Amino acid sequence: MRTFNRRRKLRAEGLSFSQKRLRSGDDLIRQFRRWFPTTRWMFRGHANARWLPTSSLDRYCSEYGFPANGKAIVESFFLQDFYRHLPAQEPGLPVTNDLQLLLAMMQHHGTPTRLIDWTYSPFIAAYIALETAKGEAAIWALNGEWLQREANRVVPQAAPHLPRPSDYDRDRDSETFLRLFMPQLMKQPVKPAAFVYTVNPLLLNRRLSIQQGVFTAVGDVTKSFVANLARYKGARENVVKVVIGRRLGRDILSMLHRMGINRSSLLPGLDGFAWSLRTKMHALRQTRTRIQPWSS
């Protein structure tokens, strides 16, 4: 799950969602269990409460001035170049042309993709939201069961020439993924459909496994995440933003560190451990330094 980097504020119009606010650290357990009672809910942490879910490909094209109708071309270039250079960069990795694996690897290493990272753990999402937050942060919650139901309603109506999302669920193979999400890349290209769905390669990489990660992908890459959700009914009940105030967020960050959720556990290795010392110092500041959390 790659959401540790800073994100620029983006505007997205027309997303219908409900909003809640955490009042205490205990609410992260007690209220989340009440608000999101099933295991199908997915969570995403944002360091700024004003940010809306958007893909790294959307942000890249916006920042570098690529028009919306050029996103598919940009994505195709990234895929082709990543595939061609992967053996030279990582000789030990087996060569694969599985689009799902390639996109997951690209997302993992920082290449812009249409994928958006989520986690099934609200605690991991909270840590990602709060680690670099300077003001109000937010956890976005998305009901995966609703997403599945609406996608399987919308796609057959809008694009009967495409596979049903349930066909992808059955096999999760690269060919069905290509026909459903990237039909413009087929030998005989066809028009894509606007929808959002959960995707994951059959074989998870280390980061996805540790972070209980899952991706969403849009069906029409020329449109934003919000625009791809436009035909879904009941978004307000199934897309929820939970706002966390700055002061409460610092307390929750300390609590999460004591629960073993920090960058060292989420990103194993020296880089993750070194960065985790920042939150460890915050969590232990009164014990180690006798400095009260809000003394200044």
Short mmCIF file of C-alpha atoms in Angstrom, two decimals:
data_model
loop_
_atom_site.label_atom_id
_atom_site.label_comp_id
_atom_site.label_asym_id
_atom_site.label_seq_id
_atom_site.Cartn_x
_atom_site.Cartn_y
_atom_site.Cartn_z
CA MET A 1 0.00 0.00 0.00
CA ARG A 2 1.75 3.15 -1.20
CA THR A 3 0.26 6.14 0.57
CA PHE A 4 3.15 7.47 2.63
CA ASN A 5 4.18 10.23 0.24
CA ARG A 6 2.73 13.73 0.42
CA ARG A 7 -0.20 14.46 -1.82
CA ARG A 8 -1.22 17.68 -3.41
CA LYS A 9 -4.76 18.89 -2.75
CA LEU A 10 -7.10 17.88 -5.57
CA ARG A 11 -10.67 18.83 -6.25
CA ALA A 12 -13.23 16.31 -7.38
CA GLU A 13 -16.81 17.34 -7.90
CA GLY A 14 -19.94 15.28 -7.41
CA LEU A 15 -18.79 12.60 -4.97
CA SER A 16 -21.65 11.76 -2.64
CA PHE A 17 -20.40 10.57 0.75
CA SER A 18 -21.22 10.83 4.43
CA GLN A 19 -18.87 12.29 7.02
CA LYS A 20 -18.16 11.33 10.62
CA ARG A 21 -15.65 12.52 13.20
CA LEU A 22 -13.63 10.66 15.80
CA ARG A 23 -14.00 12.07 19.31
CA SER A 24 -11.46 9.89 21.12
CA GLY A 25 -8.85 7.23 20.55
CA ASP A 26 -11.26 4.60 21.82
CA ASP A 27 -13.62 5.53 18.99
CA LEU A 28 -11.16 4.04 16.52
CA ILE A 29 -12.14 0.67 17.92
CA ARG A 30 -15.62 1.16 19.35
CA GLN A 31 -17.18 3.40 16.71
CA PHE A 32 -15.49 1.79 13.73
CA ARG A 33 -16.92 -1.55 14.81
CA ARG A 34 -20.38 0.03 14.84
CA TRP A 35 -20.01 2.14 11.69
CA PHE A 36 -18.37 -0.57 9.59
CA PRO A 37 -19.62 -3.90 10.94
CA THR A 38 -18.62 -6.24 8.09
CA THR A 39 -15.18 -7.35 6.91
CA ARG A 40 -15.90 -6.08 3.39
CA TRP A 41 -15.21 -2.45 4.28
CA MET A 42 -11.91 -1.05 2.96
CA PHE A 43 -10.03 1.93 4.39
CA ARG A 44 -7.63 4.55 3.09
CA GLY A 45 -5.70 7.13 5.11
CA HIS A 46 -5.20 10.73 3.96
CA ALA A 47 -2.88 13.14 5.78
CA ASN A 48 -5.14 16.02 4.74
CA ALA A 49 -8.90 15.74 5.34
CA ARG A 50 -9.61 17.78 2.21
CA TRP A 51 -8.07 15.24 -0.17
CA LEU A 52 -10.37 12.91 -2.07
CA PRO A 53 -9.51 9.41 -3.33
CA THR A 54 -7.64 9.70 -6.61
CA SER A 55 -5.10 7.60 -8.47
CA SER A 56 -1.43 8.42 -8.92
CA LEU A 57 -2.02 8.39 -12.69
CA ASP A 58 -4.68 11.09 -12.34
CA ARG A 59 -2.37 13.19 -10.19
CA TYR A 60 0.54 12.72 -12.56
CA CYS A 61 -1.45 13.70 -15.66
CA SER A 62 -2.91 16.72 -13.86
CA GLU A 63 0.49 17.89 -12.62
CA TYR A 64 2.26 17.43 -15.97
CA GLY A 65 -0.52 18.74 -18.19
CA PHE A 66 -1.62 15.57 -19.99
CA PRO A 67 -5.25 15.83 -21.17
CA ALA A 68 -7.85 13.39 -19.89
CA ASN A 69 -8.13 11.64 -23.25
CA GLY A 70 -4.38 11.03 -23.19
CA LYS A 71 -4.31 9.07 -19.93
CA ALA A 72 -4.63 5.71 -21.69
CA ILE A 73 -1.59 6.55 -23.83
CA VAL A 74 0.43 7.59 -20.77
CA GLU A 75 -0.59 4.42 -18.96
CA SER A 76 0.37 2.25 -21.97
CA PHE A 77 3.80 3.89 -22.11
CA PHE A 78 4.41 3.30 -18.40
CA LEU A 79 3.35 -0.35 -18.69
CA GLN A 80 5.50 -1.04 -21.74
CA ASP A 81 8.60 0.69 -20.41
CA PHE A 82 8.30 -0.90 -16.96
CA TYR A 83 7.93 -4.35 -18.54
CA ARG A 84 10.93 -3.84 -20.86
CA HIS A 85 13.31 -2.58 -18.18
CA LEU A 86 12.24 -4.79 -15.25
CA PRO A 87 14.68 -7.68 -16.02
CA ALA A 88 17.60 -5.23 -16.14
CA GLN A 89 16.61 -3.54 -12.87
CA GLU A 90 15.72 -6.73 -10.94
CA PRO A 91 17.49 -9.68 -12.61
CA GLY A 92 16.24 -12.13 -9.99
CA LEU A 93 12.55 -11.53 -10.66
CA PRO A 94 10.74 -13.91 -13.04
CA VAL A 95 9.54 -12.23 -16.23
CA THR A 96 5.78 -11.80 -16.33
CA ASN A 97 3.32 -10.16 -18.70
CA ASP A 98 0.46 -10.41 -16.20
CA LEU A 99 -1.02 -6.91 -16.20
CA GLN A 100 -2.22 -7.19 -12.61
CA LEU A 101 1.21 -8.15 -11.29
CA LEU A 102 2.89 -5.45 -13.36
CA LEU A 103 0.48 -2.75 -12.16
CA ALA A 104 0.88 -3.87 -8.53
CA MET A 105 4.67 -3.72 -8.87
CA MET A 106 4.50 -0.33 -10.58
CA GLN A 107 2.27 1.01 -7.81
CA HIS A 108 4.58 -0.46 -5.18
CA HIS A 109 7.67 1.21 -6.63
CA GLY A 110 6.17 4.59 -7.51
CA THR A 111 5.18 4.48 -11.19
CA PRO A 112 1.79 6.21 -11.72
CA THR A 113 -1.08 3.76 -12.26
CA ARG A 114 -4.87 3.74 -12.27
CA LEU A 115 -4.84 1.76 -9.01
CA ILE A 116 -5.79 3.26 -5.64
CA ASP A 117 -4.48 1.61 -2.46
CA TRP A 118 -6.80 0.54 0.34
CA THR A 119 -6.43 -1.69 3.38
CA TYR A 120 -8.87 -3.89 5.26
CA SER A 121 -7.40 -2.59 8.53
CA PRO A 122 -8.72 0.75 9.86
CA PHE A 123 -5.69 0.89 12.18
CA ILE A 124 -3.21 0.74 9.30
CA ALA A 125 -5.24 3.37 7.44
CA ALA A 126 -5.22 5.56 10.57
CA TYR A 127 -1.45 5.29 10.88
CA ILE A 128 -0.93 6.23 7.22
CA ALA A 129 -3.28 9.19 7.64
CA LEU A 130 -1.66 10.47 10.82
CA GLU A 131 2.04 9.81 10.29
CA THR A 132 2.68 13.03 8.33
CA ALA A 133 -0.53 14.96 9.09
CA LYS A 134 -0.09 18.63 9.99
CA GLY A 135 -3.78 19.41 10.43
CA GLU A 136 -7.01 17.45 10.21
CA ALA A 137 -6.54 14.00 8.68
CA ALA A 138 -9.13 11.55 7.38
CA ILE A 139 -9.81 7.87 6.93
CA TRP A 140 -11.93 7.06 3.89
CA ALA A 141 -14.09 3.94 4.14
CA LEU A 142 -15.51 2.14 1.11
CA ASN A 143 -17.96 -0.76 1.25
CA GLY A 144 -16.52 -3.50 -0.97
CA GLU A 145 -19.77 -5.46 -0.99
CA TRP A 146 -21.64 -2.43 -2.36
CA LEU A 147 -18.88 -1.83 -4.92
CA GLN A 148 -19.21 -5.40 -6.14
CA ARG A 149 -22.99 -5.24 -6.36
CA GLU A 150 -23.10 -1.92 -8.20
CA ALA A 151 -20.34 -2.80 -10.66
CA ASN A 152 -22.15 -6.00 -11.63
CA ARG A 153 -25.30 -3.95 -12.17
CA VAL A 154 -23.73 -1.07 -14.10
CA VAL A 155 -21.26 -2.81 -16.42
CA PRO A 156 -23.72 -5.19 -18.18
CA GLN A 157 -26.10 -2.25 -18.74
CA ALA A 158 -23.50 0.21 -20.01
CA ALA A 159 -21.15 -2.17 -21.83
CA PRO A 160 -22.63 -5.60 -22.63
CA HIS A 161 -19.59 -6.25 -24.85
CA LEU A 162 -17.34 -6.41 -21.77
CA PRO A 163 -17.00 -9.28 -19.28
CA ARG A 164 -18.94 -8.94 -16.05
CA PRO A 165 -16.88 -8.01 -12.99
CA SER A 166 -18.05 -11.29 -11.46
CA ASP A 167 -16.22 -13.07 -14.32
CA TYR A 168 -13.01 -11.43 -13.17
CA ASP A 169 -13.70 -12.50 -9.57
CA ARG A 170 -14.07 -16.11 -10.63
CA ASP A 171 -10.64 -16.52 -12.22
CA ARG A 172 -8.78 -13.26 -11.54
CA ASP A 173 -6.73 -13.98 -14.65
CA SER A 174 -4.83 -11.47 -16.78
CA GLU A 175 -6.93 -12.01 -19.90
CA THR A 176 -10.23 -11.16 -18.17
CA PHE A 177 -8.55 -8.19 -16.47
CA LEU A 178 -7.39 -6.90 -19.87
CA ARG A 179 -10.82 -7.30 -21.49
CA LEU A 180 -12.64 -5.67 -18.55
CA PHE A 181 -10.30 -2.85 -17.50
CA MET A 182 -8.11 -2.18 -20.55
CA PRO A 183 -10.13 -3.12 -23.63
CA GLN A 184 -8.41 -0.33 -25.57
CA LEU A 185 -5.19 -2.40 -25.46
CA MET A 186 -6.67 -5.50 -27.10
CA LYS A 187 -5.80 -6.47 -30.69
CA GLN A 188 -9.29 -5.32 -31.60
CA PRO A 189 -9.85 -2.38 -29.20
CA VAL A 190 -13.32 -1.74 -27.83
CA LYS A 191 -14.79 1.07 -25.76
CA PRO A 192 -14.26 0.88 -21.97
CA ALA A 193 -16.99 1.34 -19.36
CA ALA A 194 -17.00 3.72 -16.40
CA PHE A 195 -17.02 1.76 -13.13
CA VAL A 196 -14.88 1.07 -10.05
CA TYR A 197 -13.99 -2.38 -8.78
CA THR A 198 -11.65 -4.11 -6.36
CA VAL A 199 -8.67 -5.84 -7.94
CA ASN A 200 -5.72 -7.79 -6.60
CA PRO A 201 -3.25 -10.12 -8.29
CA LEU A 202 -3.64 -13.74 -7.28
CA LEU A 203 -0.10 -13.66 -5.86
CA LEU A 204 0.36 -10.80 -3.39
CA ASN A 205 3.62 -8.95 -2.97
CA ARG A 206 5.10 -8.55 0.51
CA ARG A 207 3.72 -5.08 1.12
CA LEU A 208 0.16 -6.00 0.13
CA SER A 209 0.29 -9.02 2.42
CA ILE A 210 1.67 -7.15 5.45
CA GLN A 211 -0.64 -4.16 5.05
CA GLN A 212 -3.79 -6.22 4.34
CA GLY A 213 -3.86 -4.29 1.09
CA VAL A 214 -6.34 -4.25 -1.76
CA PHE A 215 -6.62 -2.04 -4.84
CA THR A 216 -9.50 -0.40 -6.60
CA ALA A 217 -9.24 0.21 -10.34
CA VAL A 218 -11.36 2.35 -12.62
CA GLY A 219 -12.85 0.96 -15.81
CA ASP A 220 -12.46 4.17 -17.82
CA VAL A 221 -8.98 5.55 -17.21
CA THR A 222 -9.81 8.83 -18.96
CA LYS A 223 -12.15 9.65 -16.06
CA SER A 224 -11.46 10.18 -12.37
CA PHE A 225 -12.34 7.79 -9.57
CA VAL A 226 -15.32 10.02 -8.75
CA ALA A 227 -16.57 10.11 -12.36
CA ASN A 228 -16.27 6.32 -12.63
CA LEU A 229 -18.56 6.01 -9.59
CA ALA A 230 -21.17 8.35 -11.07
CA ARG A 231 -23.77 5.67 -11.94
CA TYR A 232 -23.51 3.84 -8.64
CA LYS A 233 -26.57 4.10 -6.39
CA GLY A 234 -26.33 4.57 -2.62
CA ALA A 235 -22.87 6.13 -2.52
CA ARG A 236 -23.67 8.26 0.52
CA GLU A 237 -24.21 5.22 2.72
CA ASN A 238 -21.24 3.31 1.34
CA VAL A 239 -18.54 5.96 0.96
CA VAL A 240 -17.65 7.51 4.32
CA LYS A 241 -15.02 10.04 5.39
CA VAL A 242 -13.96 9.92 9.04
CA VAL A 243 -12.21 13.13 10.12
CA ILE A 244 -9.53 13.12 12.84
CA GLY A 245 -8.49 16.37 14.49
CA ARG A 246 -4.79 17.18 14.78
CA ARG A 247 -4.46 16.89 18.56
CA LEU A 248 -6.47 13.68 18.76
CA GLY A 249 -4.49 12.35 15.82
CA ARG A 250 -1.23 12.70 17.73
CA ASP A 251 -2.68 10.73 20.64
CA ILE A 252 -3.93 8.01 18.27
CA LEU A 253 -0.54 7.86 16.56
CA SER A 254 1.08 7.15 19.93
CA MET A 255 -1.53 4.47 20.65
CA LEU A 256 -0.95 2.82 17.26
CA HIS A 257 2.79 2.68 17.89
CA ARG A 258 2.17 0.83 21.14
CA MET A 259 -0.05 -1.58 19.16
CA GLY A 260 2.90 -2.35 16.90
CA ILE A 261 1.61 -0.35 13.93
CA ASN A 262 4.34 1.89 12.59
CA ARG A 263 6.44 2.30 9.47
CA SER A 264 8.89 -0.37 10.60
CA SER A 265 6.15 -3.01 10.79
CA LEU A 266 4.39 -1.85 7.61
CA LEU A 267 7.55 -1.39 5.51
CA PRO A 268 10.11 -3.92 6.80
CA GLY A 269 13.73 -2.99 6.22
CA LEU A 270 16.18 -0.31 7.29
CA ASP A 271 14.29 2.56 5.63
CA GLY A 272 11.05 1.69 7.40
CA PHE A 273 12.80 1.17 10.75
CA ALA A 274 14.72 4.44 10.51
CA TRP A 275 11.54 6.41 9.76
CA SER A 276 9.62 4.61 12.53
CA LEU A 277 11.89 6.22 15.13
CA ARG A 278 9.99 9.46 14.53
CA THR A 279 6.73 8.02 15.83
CA LYS A 280 8.55 6.04 18.52
CA MET A 281 10.05 9.27 19.89
CA HIS A 282 6.58 10.83 19.94
CA ALA A 283 5.04 7.79 21.65
CA LEU A 284 7.74 7.69 24.34
CA ARG A 285 8.43 11.40 24.71
CA GLN A 286 7.18 11.75 28.27
CA THR A 287 8.98 8.62 29.48
CA ARG A 288 12.28 9.32 27.72
CA THR A 289 12.43 13.12 27.83
CA ARG A 290 9.85 14.20 30.45
CA ILE A 291 8.48 16.53 27.77
CA GLN A 292 4.69 16.67 27.96
CA PRO A 293 2.98 16.01 24.60
CA TRP A 294 1.48 19.52 24.38
CA SER A 295 3.90 21.55 26.45
CA SER A 296 4.40 24.18 23.79
#
